[in-house]
Amino acid sequence: MNLSTLARTSLLHLSPLRSTSSTRDNATESVAIEGRNINFSVNTRQGKIVPILKDCSIRIPSGQLWMLLGPNGCGKSTLLKILAGLLTPTNGALYVRRPKSYVFQNPDHQVVMPTVEADVAFGLGRLNLTNSEVRSRVSKALEAVGMSEYLQRPVQTLSGGQKQRVAIAGALAEACKVLLLDELTTFLDESDQEKLQHCG
Ligand SMILES: Nc1ncnc2c1ncn2[C@@H]1O[C@H](COP(=O)(O)OP(=O)(O)OP(=O)(O)O)[C@@H](O)[C@H]1O
């Protein structure tokens, strides 16, 4: 992937990388994502090694919305999966602030519980919260994505865009500091995408 494919929504601006992981805690508290010289290759069934990402470097400050832009197959999803921890880079250095959440391109891969309420609460199970805290977080997250009235809805009755909003609500409920969204445009209409920019 060429770094020119990384764009902030308002302004293309890439600062040079300046810290290493050992100095990060003191020097760059406000950095959300930083990767340096990330490489990723896959081994094909024919035994060939195919490079997908070559020396990809990225630095994103906290509190900003950035989009990865580029042609089909250039490596956007691969990079996002590496940032999410779903893929391990072949080499390179990587820091992603926690907690982080990843929303799949296809919400059917993520929205798995029987009801909307159960699905948004799913990730909270490991956080040791009281029932009332869980209910409050679920309620606020659903409100943020405009899905409050769907609390008891069976997830299989939702549209693709509604499922995607439920998946995003699950991420917001976990109070993630980094939200990684793959192909926001697959199911969400323009107005939903616009609203999402303000609900974090
Ligand atoms: N397991 C794999 N084996 C072989 N090639 C792979 C594998 N996984 C990904 N690729 C290739 O890596 C490249 C990058 O894929 P990726 O899904 O990251 O692209 P993308 O930029 O997100 O594409 P799109 O815009 O079409 O979603 C593609 O050419 C893809 O075919």
XYZ file of C-alpha atoms and ligand atoms in Angstrom:
231
model
C 0.000 0.000 0.000
C 1.196 3.468 -0.849
C 0.853 5.929 2.020
C -0.743 8.442 -0.297
C -3.867 6.323 0.055
C -4.281 7.371 3.681
C -6.404 10.493 4.006
C -7.876 12.403 6.895
C -11.451 13.297 6.100
C -10.698 16.998 5.959
C -7.019 17.243 5.175
C -4.299 14.973 3.900
C -1.487 15.309 6.369
C 1.055 12.711 7.309
C 3.445 13.605 10.070
C 6.785 11.835 10.092
C 7.098 9.046 12.611
C 9.126 10.289 15.523
C 8.862 7.891 18.432
C 9.708 4.315 19.143
C 7.653 1.947 21.248
C 10.066 2.310 24.155
C 9.535 6.072 24.363
C 5.860 6.115 23.517
C 4.305 6.320 26.976
C 6.103 9.545 27.800
C 6.307 11.219 24.444
C 3.201 10.414 22.441
C 0.251 9.894 24.726
C -2.060 11.388 22.112
C -1.129 8.940 19.377
C -3.913 6.457 18.595
C -2.159 4.395 15.947
C 1.433 4.169 14.887
C 2.991 1.618 12.610
C 6.425 1.608 11.136
C 7.655 -0.353 8.141
C 4.890 -2.889 8.368
C 5.232 -5.782 5.939
C 2.710 -8.502 5.364
C 2.942 -11.484 3.027
C 0.836 -14.557 2.458
C 1.920 -18.040 1.465
C -0.129 -19.347 -1.413
C -1.116 -22.990 -1.859
C 1.443 -23.157 -4.645
C 4.151 -22.343 -2.098
C 4.709 -18.794 -3.344
C 5.152 -15.879 -0.948
C 2.978 -12.964 -2.065
C 3.739 -9.572 -0.510
C 0.571 -7.609 0.333
C 1.953 -4.685 2.359
C 5.472 -3.368 1.856
C 7.080 -1.010 4.372
C 3.786 0.589 5.305
C 4.108 3.369 7.890
C 1.203 5.184 9.490
C 0.667 7.626 12.362
C -2.765 8.761 13.489
C -3.315 11.077 16.478
C -6.158 10.438 18.928
C -9.527 12.087 18.414
C -9.452 12.147 14.629
C -11.329 10.373 11.881
C -9.198 9.007 9.058
C -10.118 7.023 5.981
C -8.017 4.580 4.008
C -8.585 5.233 0.339
C -7.269 3.193 -2.534
C -8.120 0.860 -5.385
C -9.533 -2.641 -4.909
C -6.950 -5.068 -3.630
C -4.353 -2.477 -2.559
C -4.372 -3.767 1.027
C -6.797 -1.577 3.002
C -8.604 -4.447 4.743
C -5.326 -6.222 5.372
C -3.883 -3.169 7.103
C -7.056 -2.725 9.178
C -6.934 -6.372 10.256
C -3.314 -5.930 11.283
C -4.262 -2.832 13.306
C -7.098 -4.825 14.879
C -4.738 -7.659 15.793
C -6.523 -10.168 13.580
C -3.463 -10.580 11.370
C 0.154 -10.526 12.450
C 2.554 -8.509 10.299
C 5.486 -10.354 8.832
C 7.658 -7.648 10.368
C 7.541 -4.003 11.434
C 6.608 -2.112 14.600
C 3.039 -1.396 15.601
C 1.204 0.435 18.378
C -2.573 0.735 18.631
C -4.141 2.397 21.639
C -6.541 0.228 23.675
C -9.288 -0.593 24.023
C -9.734 -1.014 20.283
C -12.657 -2.391 18.300
C -12.956 -3.642 14.757
C -16.186 -3.706 12.765
C -16.195 -6.218 9.929
C -17.145 -5.295 6.385
C -19.952 -7.870 6.602
C -21.927 -7.449 9.874
C -23.138 -11.063 9.588
C -19.633 -12.016 10.727
C -20.085 -10.030 13.920
C -23.736 -9.689 14.878
C -24.329 -13.146 16.271
C -26.518 -12.943 19.366
C -30.284 -13.509 19.192
C -31.382 -9.944 20.016
C -29.970 -6.473 19.487
C -29.654 -5.950 23.242
C -27.760 -9.214 23.748
C -25.500 -8.493 20.808
C -24.474 -5.011 21.932
C -23.899 -6.334 25.467
C -21.891 -9.330 24.223
C -18.426 -7.754 24.416
C -19.123 -6.264 27.844
C -19.189 -9.703 29.449
C -15.448 -9.652 30.065
C -15.425 -6.190 31.668
C -16.833 -7.140 35.068
C -19.610 -4.530 34.977
C -22.813 -4.530 37.003
C -26.074 -5.326 35.196
C -27.147 -1.725 35.469
C -23.836 -0.501 33.975
C -24.261 -2.954 31.100
C -27.828 -1.771 30.477
C -26.735 1.848 30.586
C -23.862 1.310 28.133
C -26.068 -0.672 25.744
C -28.745 1.985 25.882
C -26.299 4.864 25.234
C -24.565 3.002 22.393
C -27.857 2.190 20.673
C -28.961 5.778 21.072
C -25.697 6.947 19.490
C -26.375 4.886 16.364
C -30.116 5.699 16.264
C -31.248 2.176 17.158
C -32.811 2.637 20.623
C -36.180 1.315 19.591
C -34.635 -1.932 18.313
C -33.466 -3.178 21.727
C -35.508 -6.401 21.743
C -35.439 -7.032 17.980
C -34.175 -10.427 16.766
C -31.020 -9.619 14.826
C -31.985 -11.793 11.866
C -34.851 -9.393 11.140
C -32.528 -6.391 10.696
C -31.404 -4.924 7.393
C -27.705 -4.921 6.474
C -27.283 -1.272 7.501
C -29.100 -1.849 10.791
C -26.855 -4.834 11.542
C -23.832 -2.701 10.798
C -25.112 -0.040 13.208
C -25.616 -2.717 15.887
C -22.031 -3.890 15.320
C -20.825 -0.300 15.722
C -22.958 0.082 18.877
C -21.195 -2.986 20.307
C -17.853 -1.294 19.698
C -19.023 1.996 21.229
C -20.427 0.186 24.291
C -16.934 -1.118 24.983
C -15.760 2.508 25.138
C -13.055 1.803 22.595
C -10.342 4.408 22.088
C -9.691 3.205 18.538
C -12.586 2.203 16.295
C -11.566 0.424 13.087
C -14.331 0.258 10.492
C -13.915 -1.806 7.339
C -15.941 -0.520 4.376
C -18.364 1.742 6.171
C -20.068 2.352 2.864
C -21.103 -1.269 2.288
C -24.404 -0.998 4.121
C -24.663 2.450 5.694
C -26.252 5.204 3.649
C -24.648 8.640 3.394
C -26.692 10.115 6.231
C -25.794 7.244 8.579
C -22.106 7.647 7.733
C -22.367 11.360 8.484
C -24.078 10.680 11.850
C -21.462 8.104 12.785
C -18.749 10.732 12.566
C -20.355 12.513 15.527
C -21.373 9.622 17.762
C -17.991 8.640 19.208
N -4.859 -15.218 1.918
C -4.541 -14.585 0.803
N -3.925 -15.207 -0.218
C -3.578 -14.550 -1.331
N -3.821 -13.245 -1.544
C -4.444 -12.573 -0.566
C -4.832 -13.186 0.646
N -5.430 -12.238 1.425
C -5.409 -11.102 0.709
N -4.830 -11.309 -0.485
C -4.625 -10.305 -1.534
O -4.111 -9.152 -0.899
C -4.533 -7.993 -1.589
C -5.098 -7.009 -0.599
O -6.364 -7.450 -0.132
P -7.286 -6.513 0.753
O -8.536 -7.265 1.060
O -6.496 -6.006 1.896
O -7.566 -5.329 -0.262
P -8.516 -4.051 -0.140
O -7.694 -2.848 -0.452
O -9.225 -4.047 1.183
O -9.534 -4.357 -1.315
P -11.077 -3.937 -1.552
O -11.097 -2.441 -1.764
O -11.410 -4.673 -2.798
O -11.874 -4.393 -0.348
C -5.537 -8.465 -2.639
O -4.871 -8.505 -3.886
C -5.909 -9.847 -2.188
O -6.246 -10.675 -3.284
